[in-house]
Amino acid sequence: MSATFLGIPPFPEAARAAVNDSRLRHNLRKATHTIRDKRGAVVTELEEDWERLRSEGAAIKSHTLRHLDHYLEQLEAAVERAGGHVHWAADAAEANAIVTRLVRETGETDVVKVKSMATQEIELNDALAEAGITAYETDLAELIVQLGDDLPSHILVPAIHLGRSQIREIFLDQMAEWGVAAPEGLTDDPRALAEAARVHLRERFLRTRTAISGANFAVADSGTLVVLESEGNGRMCLTLPETLISVVGIEKIVPTWADLEVFLQTLPRSSTGERMNPYTSTWTGVTPGDGPQEFHLVLLDNGRTDVLADTVGRQALRCIRCSACLNTCPVYERTGGHAYGSVYPGPIGAILTPQLRGMSSEVDEALPYASSLCGACYEVCPVAIDIPEVLVHLREEVASGPGHLGEKAVMKGAEAVLGSSHALAAAQRAAGAARNLVPRHLPGMAGAWTDTRDLPGVPAESFRQWWNKHEKGQS
Amino acid sequence: MSTSRERVLARVRAALADVPADEPVVRPVERPYADSHGMGAALEVLEDRLRDYKALVRRVPADRLAEEVAAALERRGASTVAVPDGIDADWFSRTQAELRPDGRDRPLELRELDGVDGVVTTCAVAIAETGTIVLDGGPDQGRRAITLVPDYHLCVVRADQVVDGVPQGVRRLDPARPLTWISGPSATSDIELNRVEGVHGPRTLEVLLVE
C-alpha cells in the first residue's frame, strides 16, 4: 500500500543517483542551510550556557540508559497509577500486533496519527492496512509523503526533497481519494497549500475517535508523555479522540519531570532553530473529562537492547531526534535522506540503522562509510553523541567480518613495510624513482578506491632522505 | 503481555552487564545550567518573543481589563466565544459577544466548538525567554479542546505569572495536569522551509498582558 525503504540500493549507489539530481540538490542545500543558520543564531544566544545544557542533556540520557531497567519499571508503574495501560513489544511484529488489537477493540477502522519515527520504523501503517484499518498521517509533510506514495527523507521535515509545485500536484491528484478534495484553482503558494491541508484534515480530526502517536520524552517519575510539534495536528490527535495509543522506544525515558528543563531548551533550538516550538503537549495517564479517556503506552525494543549492549555504540540511544546532524552534514546535504535506506537518515542514521538492524545486509554494512568523519555532527549534537567515534567503531566491525579479503591482504603488506624502517626506506626509494609512472587511477581491484578519490602525488624523496642529505651537508 | 515484558527487561539487564552493581540509580541533582539568561525585563522579553512568533500583544492595566477584552473581541469580529466555566465573569461585563461556557461536566459538542468565533482563557505560567504560554487545564483555562478547535485564542496573562526562563517555568508546573505549551500561533515550515502561520490550531493568538 505504501512505499518502503526495502530494495533501496546500498549508500554509494543510491548516493550517486541522488547527487546527479540537480533539483534535489538545490532543495536540500537551501533547506539545510536555512535551518543551520537559524539554529546557529538561537544557540549562540544562550552563550556559554549552551555547552552546560548540552553536557547535562548527555549526562541525563547516559545515566538513564545505564539504569534503563529501573526507569522502565518506574515509568510503567507511574503510567498505570495515572490510569493508563502499558504494553511491552520486543520487536516490530509484536508492536504492530498490539496496536492492531487495541484499535480493533475500539471498533474503529480509521485512526489519525501524529508524526512518529517509531511507528515508521516498525511500518505500522502497512500492518494496520493489512488488518483493514486506515491510518491517516496528519503532519503536513507526512501527509504529503503519504498522499504521494513517497518516503520521508528527513527526520524533521520529511518532504524536504519536494518543491511546492510537486506538492500542489500531489494534493490535486490524491486528496479526493483520501477525503476532502483539494480546492479547485489551488495554487502552489505555501499558504494555499497549508490551507488545503487544514480543510482536508479538519473533518477527519472532528470525526476520528482513535489516535496513534509517538513521544519525544517519557518521564519515569511522573509517568508523563511529551510531544513537541508545530502545526497543532499533534494537539488534535492527543486531545480530541476517545482512545490514544502511543508507541514509544524504550530509550525515550528521562528520570524526572525536572529533566525536561534541559531538553525543552535544547530540542527546539537544535531542530527547527526556534526558541520554542509552537505547541508542546504533556499528559499523564488520563484526565477525567479532558482528552482521551483510554490511554495505551506501547514500549518498543526492536533492536534497542542490541544497541544498548555495545558500550561504544550505546550513546546513539541518547538521540532526541532533533536532526541538527542532518542539517550540518556535508554528505546529507548532497545526497538527501533516501540514499540512507532507512527512516533514520543522515549521520545519526548511519550509526543507528546498522546497529538496530544488526548489520545484516549490504545496505547496513555500507552506512558506517557514508561519512567523511569531519565531525560537524558531533559539534552540533545537543546530547553530544560522538558520531564519528561510533562510525569508526562500526567500520571496525564491518572490516573484521567476513569478506574484504583484498583489503586485508593490502593491510597485511602495509603492516610488513611500515613495521620495519629498512623495508619502509626501500619502498620509499622505489616509489620515488617510479613516481612518474604512477597512474591517477589504479588498475584492478584497487581501482575501486580511486573511483572516488585522487591518488596522492608521490614525492621525489622521503622526508628521511631529505633530512639525511641536509644534516650531512651542514655537519 | 508479561512474557514480552520479562523478555525486554531481561535483555536490558543483559546489555548492561558492564554497569557496576553498586552504581547509584538516583542521579544527584546539580543543575549546572542557568535558570534564565538575563535577556531583559520579563514582560518586555515576553512581548518581544510573542511578536516574533506573529502573535498579537497588548499591555493593559488591570482595571481596564473588561474594556480591553471587549475591544479585542470586537476587533476580531467575534460574536460567539467559548469560555472555561471558571473564568472571571467580570472580564466580560463590557462585551456584546455571546459566551458559551465549557467545563469538564458540561462540555461543548465538538461541532459547536468548531462553530464559535474564538475562545478566551487565562494561563498557568508564561515563560519570557521563549515566548511561551502554558495552560494546565485549571478552571479558568478549561479543557484542552477549547483552545485548539476555535480559530482565535485570546489569552489573559497576569504579570505575576511570567517567569524569565524555561527551568523556572517547569518548576511552577504540575506534571499530573494535562499541559499545553503555546509559543505563538500554529505554524508549519514543511513546504520549502517557508514559515506559514496557522495550520490546525488557532491561526490567531492574541495576548493581553495585565500589569
XYZ file of C-alpha atoms in Angstrom:
686
model
C 0.000 0.000 0.000
C 2.765 2.431 0.834
C 6.329 2.859 -0.347
C 9.106 1.097 1.544
C 12.824 1.505 2.086
C 13.247 -2.178 1.226
C 15.124 -2.568 -2.039
C 16.911 0.790 -1.945
C 20.490 0.039 -3.097
C 23.494 0.456 -0.761
C 24.538 4.018 0.013
C 27.289 4.560 -2.621
C 24.946 3.550 -5.425
C 21.901 5.424 -4.090
C 24.055 8.472 -3.371
C 25.378 8.599 -6.938
C 21.855 8.837 -8.322
C 20.861 11.452 -5.729
C 23.918 13.622 -6.369
C 23.046 13.730 -10.083
C 19.557 15.097 -9.315
C 20.149 18.843 -9.508
C 16.676 19.852 -8.303
C 17.080 17.654 -5.216
C 20.477 19.142 -4.505
C 19.086 22.653 -4.846
C 16.192 21.930 -2.439
C 18.487 20.252 0.062
C 21.098 22.965 0.020
C 18.541 25.696 0.560
C 16.757 23.810 3.327
C 19.777 22.602 5.271
C 21.493 25.993 5.147
C 18.340 27.829 6.237
C 17.817 25.657 9.323
C 21.537 25.586 10.055
C 21.694 29.393 10.194
C 18.574 29.649 12.365
C 19.948 27.066 14.759
C 23.263 28.880 14.986
C 21.551 32.136 15.964
C 19.388 30.718 18.784
C 22.183 28.527 20.144
C 24.637 31.444 20.248
C 22.009 33.451 22.134
C 22.434 31.175 25.176
C 26.212 31.799 25.185
C 28.223 29.515 27.463
C 25.077 28.023 28.993
C 24.562 26.076 25.757
C 27.545 23.828 26.473
C 26.329 23.272 30.035
C 22.854 22.300 28.793
C 24.462 20.045 26.197
C 26.618 18.147 28.670
C 23.774 17.942 31.197
C 21.495 16.516 28.479
C 24.137 13.932 27.610
C 24.631 13.070 31.295
C 20.905 12.628 31.959
C 20.464 10.370 28.947
C 23.602 8.307 29.643
C 22.592 7.819 33.255
C 19.079 6.736 32.230
C 20.449 4.204 29.751
C 22.778 2.711 32.386
C 19.770 2.046 34.630
C 17.150 1.547 31.959
C 15.517 -1.484 33.616
C 14.854 0.549 36.756
C 13.404 3.511 34.879
C 11.237 1.329 32.622
C 9.613 -0.256 35.649
C 9.195 3.139 37.316
C 7.567 4.567 34.180
C 5.246 1.586 33.870
C 4.073 1.964 37.477
C 3.543 5.727 37.140
C 1.542 5.442 33.900
C -0.675 2.720 35.365
C -1.192 4.699 38.550
C -2.453 7.591 36.402
C -4.987 5.372 34.627
C -3.008 4.333 31.532
C -2.256 0.813 30.271
C 1.302 -0.297 29.475
C 2.242 -2.905 26.841
C 5.694 -4.272 26.015
C 6.835 -5.117 22.488
C 10.095 -6.978 21.904
C 10.050 -6.337 18.154
C 8.163 -4.655 15.319
C 5.816 -7.582 14.736
C 4.757 -7.620 18.382
C 4.230 -3.865 18.489
C 2.139 -3.961 15.319
C 0.056 -6.837 16.675
C -0.591 -4.988 19.953
C -1.633 -1.763 18.219
C -3.822 -3.626 15.728
C -5.569 -5.462 18.584
C -6.092 -2.225 20.526
C -7.578 -0.444 17.509
C -9.843 -3.426 16.792
C -11.087 -3.299 20.381
C -12.297 0.263 19.795
C -14.365 -0.983 16.843
C -12.905 1.735 14.598
C -11.372 1.251 11.143
C -9.893 4.761 10.823
C -7.133 6.197 13.008
C -5.366 9.554 12.935
C -1.625 9.681 13.501
C 0.845 12.177 14.889
C 4.202 12.048 13.116
C 6.243 9.335 14.811
C 9.608 7.848 13.888
C 8.971 4.710 15.952
C 5.797 3.803 14.047
C 7.581 4.407 10.743
C 10.412 2.175 11.879
C 8.013 -0.704 12.580
C 5.944 0.058 9.423
C 2.789 0.235 11.472
C 0.650 1.775 8.713
C 1.195 -1.265 6.480
C 0.374 -3.652 9.325
C -2.832 -1.749 10.070
C -3.771 -1.703 6.383
C -3.490 -5.483 6.272
C -5.965 -5.602 9.134
C -8.362 -3.320 7.249
C -7.529 -0.221 9.297
C -6.612 3.031 7.560
C -4.038 5.221 9.297
C -4.202 8.884 8.316
C -0.989 10.869 8.726
C -1.779 14.386 9.919
C 1.580 16.170 9.976
C 1.648 18.287 6.793
C 4.884 16.796 5.473
C 3.839 13.251 6.409
C 0.517 13.878 4.671
C 2.385 14.965 1.533
C 4.569 11.858 1.703
C 1.563 9.585 2.312
C -0.556 11.098 -0.487
C 2.428 10.973 -2.859
C 3.142 7.307 -2.007
C 6.645 8.558 -1.277
C 9.182 8.072 1.520
C 10.251 10.593 4.180
C 13.746 11.985 3.578
C 14.376 13.989 6.738
C 13.562 13.406 10.415
C 12.011 16.801 10.977
C 10.867 17.956 7.531
C 10.100 14.653 5.793
C 9.139 16.293 2.474
C 12.316 18.379 2.270
C 13.068 16.792 -1.109
C 9.880 18.123 -2.730
C 9.197 21.554 -4.154
C 5.923 23.476 -3.901
C 4.755 22.670 -7.425
C 5.263 18.954 -6.801
C 3.257 19.250 -3.569
C 0.452 21.065 -5.393
C 0.254 18.265 -7.959
C 0.134 15.616 -5.237
C -2.709 17.448 -3.458
C -4.719 17.891 -6.668
C -4.220 14.251 -7.699
C -4.663 12.484 -4.386
C -6.632 14.433 -1.762
C -10.037 13.480 -3.105
C -9.186 9.798 -2.842
C -8.320 10.143 0.860
C -11.068 12.538 1.966
C -11.920 16.190 1.338
C -10.645 17.149 -2.138
C -8.180 19.957 -2.818
C -9.954 23.193 -3.786
C -10.241 23.993 -7.481
C -7.685 26.522 -8.622
C -5.224 25.525 -5.876
C -2.003 27.483 -6.331
C 1.481 26.474 -5.219
C 1.640 29.266 -2.615
C 2.670 27.580 0.680
C -0.189 29.432 2.389
C -2.748 27.999 -0.019
C -1.261 24.521 0.312
C -1.374 24.700 4.136
C -4.995 25.912 3.978
C -5.900 22.970 1.727
C -4.354 20.624 4.307
C -6.283 22.345 7.123
C -9.595 21.865 5.372
C -8.737 18.321 4.263
C -7.852 17.215 7.793
C -10.355 19.173 9.911
C -13.223 16.821 9.086
C -11.003 13.884 9.903
C -9.997 15.298 13.297
C -13.575 16.021 14.330
C -14.757 12.546 13.351
C -11.969 10.112 14.230
C -12.122 8.515 17.648
C -8.777 6.721 17.869
C -5.319 8.247 17.579
C -1.782 6.899 17.427
C 1.275 8.883 18.452
C 4.876 8.524 19.463
C 6.510 10.675 22.124
C 9.603 12.828 22.420
C 10.016 12.037 26.106
C 8.534 9.739 28.723
C 9.099 10.906 32.288
C 9.690 7.965 34.633
C 8.840 9.535 37.989
C 5.563 11.183 36.941
C 4.507 8.890 34.076
C 4.182 11.917 31.783
C 4.417 11.666 27.978
C 5.631 14.672 25.974
C 5.092 15.585 22.307
C 6.660 18.641 20.664
C 5.162 19.881 17.394
C 4.366 22.947 15.334
C 1.124 22.629 13.459
C -1.443 21.618 16.042
C -2.157 18.275 14.357
C -0.481 16.710 17.384
C -2.810 18.511 19.781
C -5.788 17.433 17.649
C -4.748 13.764 17.838
C -3.764 13.872 21.509
C -6.866 15.749 22.646
C -9.980 15.052 20.575
C -10.179 11.224 20.210
C -11.513 8.870 22.868
C -8.601 6.433 22.668
C -4.904 7.277 22.399
C -2.200 4.703 21.665
C 1.420 5.873 21.978
C 4.270 3.761 20.598
C 7.472 4.798 22.321
C 11.030 3.438 22.071
C 12.436 2.335 25.425
C 15.271 4.870 25.068
C 12.910 7.871 25.243
C 12.830 7.886 29.042
C 14.098 10.688 31.240
C 14.108 10.065 35.008
C 12.375 13.156 36.403
C 9.990 15.947 35.446
C 12.763 18.469 36.212
C 14.969 16.905 33.496
C 12.673 18.478 30.916
C 14.182 21.850 31.887
C 17.183 20.834 29.817
C 15.582 19.199 26.799
C 12.830 21.793 26.336
C 15.660 24.263 25.828
C 17.952 22.178 23.637
C 15.496 20.299 21.391
C 13.574 23.193 19.762
C 16.725 25.257 19.270
C 18.515 22.276 17.684
C 15.702 21.081 15.463
C 13.765 23.985 13.965
C 16.090 26.723 15.165
C 13.271 28.225 17.232
C 13.483 29.299 20.864
C 10.439 27.091 21.379
C 8.265 25.091 19.030
C 4.674 26.389 18.697
C 2.989 23.559 20.614
C 4.084 21.090 23.273
C 1.591 18.702 24.850
C 2.160 16.699 28.016
C -0.229 14.173 29.503
C -0.114 11.809 32.423
C -2.437 8.820 32.094
C -5.984 10.076 31.623
C -7.672 13.232 32.914
C -11.398 12.728 33.602
C -13.462 14.942 31.304
C -10.484 16.238 29.313
C -8.933 14.398 26.360
C -8.827 10.665 25.631
C -10.315 8.521 28.382
C -8.400 5.411 27.259
C -4.607 5.617 27.082
C -2.234 2.846 25.999
C 1.547 3.087 26.079
C 3.419 0.539 23.933
C 7.080 0.284 24.969
C 9.176 -0.762 21.968
C 12.516 -2.599 21.993
C 13.010 -3.669 18.331
C 16.805 -3.823 18.418
C 17.375 -1.103 21.007
C 18.704 -3.582 23.580
C 21.276 -4.722 20.994
C 22.462 -1.123 20.675
C 22.485 -0.847 24.470
C 24.764 -3.886 24.734
C 27.508 -2.192 22.684
C 29.369 0.040 25.135
C 30.669 2.305 22.337
C 27.512 2.314 20.204
C 25.164 2.756 23.199
C 25.467 6.542 23.046
C 23.374 6.542 19.846
C 20.378 5.856 22.101
C 20.794 9.306 23.644
C 19.434 10.756 20.373
C 16.431 13.085 20.817
C 15.715 13.179 17.036
C 16.413 16.888 16.562
C 18.054 16.363 13.126
C 20.738 19.031 13.647
C 23.314 16.459 12.461
C 21.469 16.033 9.155
C 21.329 19.759 8.526
C 25.031 20.245 9.145
C 26.349 17.143 7.339
C 28.132 17.760 4.012
C 27.222 14.234 2.891
C 23.493 14.523 3.725
C 23.386 17.953 2.068
C 24.390 16.356 -1.225
C 22.626 13.000 -1.121
C 19.412 13.659 0.813
C 17.725 11.184 3.078
C 16.513 8.419 0.759
C 20.055 7.241 -0.011
C 20.450 6.053 3.584
C 17.751 3.395 3.025
C 16.121 3.896 6.423
C 13.667 6.085 8.327
C 16.729 7.370 10.202
C 18.882 9.204 7.620
C 21.995 11.344 7.933
C 24.825 10.908 10.414
C 22.631 9.602 13.235
C 21.022 7.168 10.796
C 24.449 5.956 9.691
C 25.135 4.771 13.244
C 21.619 3.950 14.438
C 20.267 1.975 11.486
C 23.061 -0.618 11.234
C 23.020 -1.106 14.996
C 19.235 -1.502 15.189
C 19.162 -3.871 12.214
C 22.362 -5.687 13.185
C 24.443 -5.073 10.022
C 22.569 -7.847 8.331
C 22.752 -6.537 4.781
C 24.920 -4.775 2.225
C 22.900 -1.587 2.890
C 23.672 -1.689 6.613
C 27.360 -2.504 6.072
C 27.742 0.483 3.749
C 26.208 3.012 6.160
C 29.171 3.460 8.557
C 31.138 4.590 5.473
C 28.564 7.242 4.469
C 30.643 9.934 6.148
C 33.828 11.932 5.709
C 34.353 11.826 9.518
C 34.531 15.638 9.534
C 32.922 15.733 12.980
C 30.410 18.533 12.331
C 27.608 16.228 13.521
C 29.233 15.801 16.916
C 29.728 19.554 17.260
C 26.019 20.321 16.844
C 24.558 17.322 18.692
C 22.577 18.595 21.731
C 23.311 15.373 23.622
C 26.956 15.205 22.470
C 26.794 11.866 20.659
C 30.301 11.238 19.285
C 29.012 10.050 15.918
C 32.495 9.805 14.283
C 33.671 7.571 17.141
C 30.738 5.209 16.605
C 31.218 5.297 12.812
C 34.843 4.200 13.156
C 33.830 1.561 15.703
C 31.218 0.172 13.287
C 33.716 0.241 10.398
C 35.991 -1.934 12.507
C 33.126 -4.339 12.955
C 32.410 -4.420 9.209
C 36.107 -4.879 8.395
C 36.542 -7.712 10.887
C 33.572 -9.553 9.425
C 33.748 -11.994 6.517
C 34.846 -10.708 3.102
C 37.138 -7.753 2.342
C 39.965 -10.214 1.521
C 41.758 -7.875 -0.877
C 41.748 -5.041 1.651
C 43.015 -7.379 4.367
C 45.875 -8.582 2.128
C 46.889 -4.977 1.326
C 46.804 -4.063 5.017
C 48.914 -7.114 5.863
C 51.515 -5.985 3.308
C 51.411 -2.421 4.652
C 51.962 -3.744 8.146
C 55.138 -5.562 6.980
C 56.522 -2.433 5.262
C 55.534 0.121 7.918
C 56.715 -2.156 10.738
C 60.392 -2.078 9.624
C 62.430 1.070 8.964
C 64.608 -0.742 6.406
C 61.639 -2.049 4.463
C 59.995 1.387 4.560
C 63.148 3.171 3.293
C 63.498 0.677 0.456
C 59.842 1.070 -0.513
C 60.075 4.876 -0.397
C 63.189 4.886 -2.620
C 61.467 2.617 -5.105
C 58.326 4.744 -5.110
C 60.320 7.950 -5.576
C 62.163 6.521 -8.560
C 58.946 5.319 -10.178
C 56.850 8.400 -9.298
C 56.157 9.500 -12.851
C 54.878 6.070 -13.748
C 52.075 6.052 -11.151
C 48.694 6.485 -12.863
C 45.955 8.714 -11.380
C 43.592 5.785 -11.438
C 44.776 2.471 -10.060
C 44.160 -0.681 -12.087
C 42.368 -3.836 -10.958
C 40.895 -4.278 -7.509
C 42.484 -1.087 -6.136
C 40.555 0.859 -8.783
C 37.500 0.838 -6.511
C 39.420 3.044 -4.115
C 40.463 5.576 -6.755
C 36.961 5.652 -8.268
C 36.069 8.236 -5.667
C 39.465 9.655 -4.719
C 42.540 11.189 -6.346
C 45.703 9.198 -5.748
C 48.078 11.480 -3.812
C 51.246 12.518 -5.624
C 54.406 10.584 -4.766
C 57.280 12.879 -3.656
C 60.719 12.561 -5.247
C 62.285 11.695 -1.931
C 61.081 10.888 1.556
C 61.491 13.260 4.486
C 64.113 10.939 5.955
C 66.127 11.024 2.756
C 65.900 14.827 2.658
C 66.838 15.130 6.337
C 69.828 12.850 5.975
C 71.121 14.828 2.988
C 70.748 18.197 4.741
C 72.148 17.036 8.052
C 75.194 15.700 6.242
C 75.573 18.900 4.235
C 75.656 21.036 7.390
C 77.988 18.965 9.534
C 1.890 -9.408 27.881
C 4.051 -10.318 30.824
C 6.232 -12.610 28.719
C 7.350 -9.754 26.429
C 7.794 -7.552 29.457
C 10.128 -10.066 31.076
C 11.950 -10.643 27.798
C 12.628 -6.950 27.200
C 13.693 -6.347 30.806
C 15.991 -9.398 30.729
C 17.590 -8.147 27.517
C 18.091 -4.697 29.039
C 19.768 -6.210 32.107
C 21.984 -8.455 29.980
C 23.003 -5.459 27.861
C 24.051 -3.544 30.965
C 26.446 -6.198 32.306
C 29.225 -3.585 32.294
C 27.411 -1.283 34.764
C 28.736 -1.875 38.313
C 26.034 -3.270 40.599
C 26.680 -0.598 43.220
C 26.365 2.372 40.810
C 23.676 4.666 42.292
C 20.350 4.576 40.456
C 19.410 8.074 41.551
C 21.365 10.885 39.947
C 22.329 13.775 42.216
C 20.577 16.973 41.113
C 23.245 19.544 40.316
C 21.683 21.753 37.640
C 24.900 23.298 36.322
C 22.898 25.405 33.835
C 21.312 28.831 34.304
C 17.713 29.406 35.403
C 17.460 32.235 32.894
C 19.752 34.152 30.580
C 19.421 37.790 31.600
C 17.794 38.940 28.389
C 15.899 41.845 29.957
C 12.768 42.654 31.936
C 10.421 39.658 31.778
C 7.376 41.466 30.359
C 9.401 43.218 27.663
C 11.109 39.999 26.619
C 7.813 38.087 26.573
C 6.181 40.742 24.419
C 9.117 40.773 22.008
C 9.136 36.971 21.630
C 5.373 36.753 21.147
C 5.512 39.391 18.411
C 8.384 37.477 16.828
C 6.016 34.486 16.576
C 3.368 36.728 14.922
C 1.089 36.789 17.978
C -0.857 39.987 18.769
C 0.125 41.527 22.119
C -1.328 44.376 24.203
C -0.138 45.604 27.582
C -3.212 46.549 29.633
C -3.817 47.921 33.156
C -5.748 45.561 35.454
C -8.638 47.994 35.979
C -9.326 48.225 32.251
C -9.394 44.508 31.510
C -13.130 44.315 30.811
C -12.844 47.120 28.214
C -9.793 45.526 26.635
C -11.442 42.092 26.355
C -14.477 43.711 24.758
C -12.300 45.724 22.360
C -10.227 42.689 21.328
C -13.328 40.603 20.585
C -14.815 43.459 18.624
C -11.651 43.985 16.563
C -11.707 40.295 15.770
C -15.403 40.386 14.931
C -16.035 37.526 17.357
C -19.708 37.308 18.244
C -19.757 33.824 19.852
C -16.964 32.945 22.246
C -16.188 29.776 24.185
C -15.028 30.345 27.782
C -13.975 27.955 30.547
C -16.691 27.957 33.208
C -14.254 29.001 35.949
C -13.143 32.254 34.280
C -13.792 35.619 35.974
C -17.229 36.788 34.771
C -16.331 40.465 35.378
C -13.987 40.418 32.380
C -16.983 40.009 30.099
C -19.115 42.778 31.590
C -18.459 45.113 28.641
C -18.599 42.753 25.655
C -21.577 42.183 23.395
C -20.283 38.738 22.396
C -22.354 35.705 23.294
C -20.480 33.460 25.754
C -20.532 29.652 25.508
C -19.276 28.270 28.832
C -17.484 24.911 28.730
C -16.474 22.595 31.556
C -15.497 19.006 32.180
C -19.008 18.291 33.474
C -20.808 20.016 30.632
C -18.519 20.076 27.606
C -19.492 21.756 24.361
C -20.001 19.381 21.440
C -17.028 19.346 19.048
C -19.162 20.698 16.187
C -20.343 23.531 18.416
C -16.754 24.307 19.372
C -15.838 24.311 15.675
C -18.566 26.900 15.115
C -17.575 29.548 17.698
C -15.548 32.579 16.645
C -12.967 32.319 19.394
C -12.028 31.347 22.928
C -10.866 33.362 25.953
C -8.716 31.827 28.742
C -6.044 32.627 31.294
C -2.829 30.624 31.698
C -0.838 28.831 34.422
C 2.554 30.347 33.658
C 4.295 32.265 30.876
C 7.994 31.985 30.007
C 9.523 35.212 28.728
C 12.710 33.981 27.020
C 10.902 31.539 24.785
C 7.629 33.460 24.383
C 5.706 30.541 25.801
C 2.301 30.426 27.484
C 1.450 27.259 29.405
C -2.122 26.122 30.099
C -2.702 23.459 32.761
C -6.414 22.781 32.487
C -7.282 24.828 35.570
C -10.877 26.106 35.940
C -10.036 29.410 34.181
C -8.228 27.632 31.325
C -10.560 24.759 30.621
C -10.381 21.549 28.637
C -7.599 21.266 26.085
C -10.029 21.129 23.167
C -11.459 24.626 23.716
C -8.160 26.385 22.983
C -7.496 24.166 19.982
C -10.560 23.974 17.758
C -11.582 27.680 17.505
C -9.531 29.810 15.103
C -8.882 32.686 17.573
C -7.439 32.400 21.092
C -7.419 35.422 23.401
C -5.234 34.709 26.422
C -5.050 36.890 29.522
C -1.617 36.735 31.198
C -1.031 38.391 34.599
C 2.410 39.880 35.264
C 2.918 37.640 38.306
C 2.509 34.576 36.081
C 5.543 35.488 33.954
C 8.947 33.912 34.660
C 12.214 34.562 32.816
C 13.455 31.112 31.805
C 12.305 27.575 30.992
C 13.635 25.951 34.220
C 11.624 28.393 36.336
C 8.524 27.613 34.303
C 8.958 23.842 34.608
C 9.254 24.144 38.398
C 5.937 26.001 38.670
C 4.033 23.322 36.776
C 2.389 20.117 37.984
C 3.023 17.205 35.572
C -0.085 15.412 36.807
C -2.180 18.010 34.950
C -2.513 17.932 31.140
C -0.291 20.765 29.916
C -0.317 22.698 26.660
C 2.690 24.885 25.912
C 1.869 27.532 23.313
C 4.549 29.620 21.605
C 2.740 31.713 19.033
C 0.015 30.603 16.666
C 0.080 27.235 14.925
C 2.764 27.172 12.211
C 4.451 24.929 9.671
C 7.669 25.109 7.688
C 7.122 21.900 5.760
C 6.897 23.465 2.305
C 10.324 24.590 1.131
C 11.035 25.759 4.688
C 8.643 28.727 4.295
C 7.023 29.507 7.626
C 3.243 29.632 7.322
C 1.272 30.647 10.385
C -1.824 28.636 11.031
C -2.426 25.055 10.146
C -4.666 23.242 12.624
C -4.558 25.193 15.862
C -5.844 28.782 16.265
C -4.389 30.846 13.446
C -4.533 33.976 15.557
C -3.188 34.172 19.097
C -3.801 37.430 20.969
C -2.299 38.060 24.397
C -3.412 40.676 26.917
C -0.530 41.283 29.346
C -2.088 42.606 32.545
C 0.134 44.895 34.640
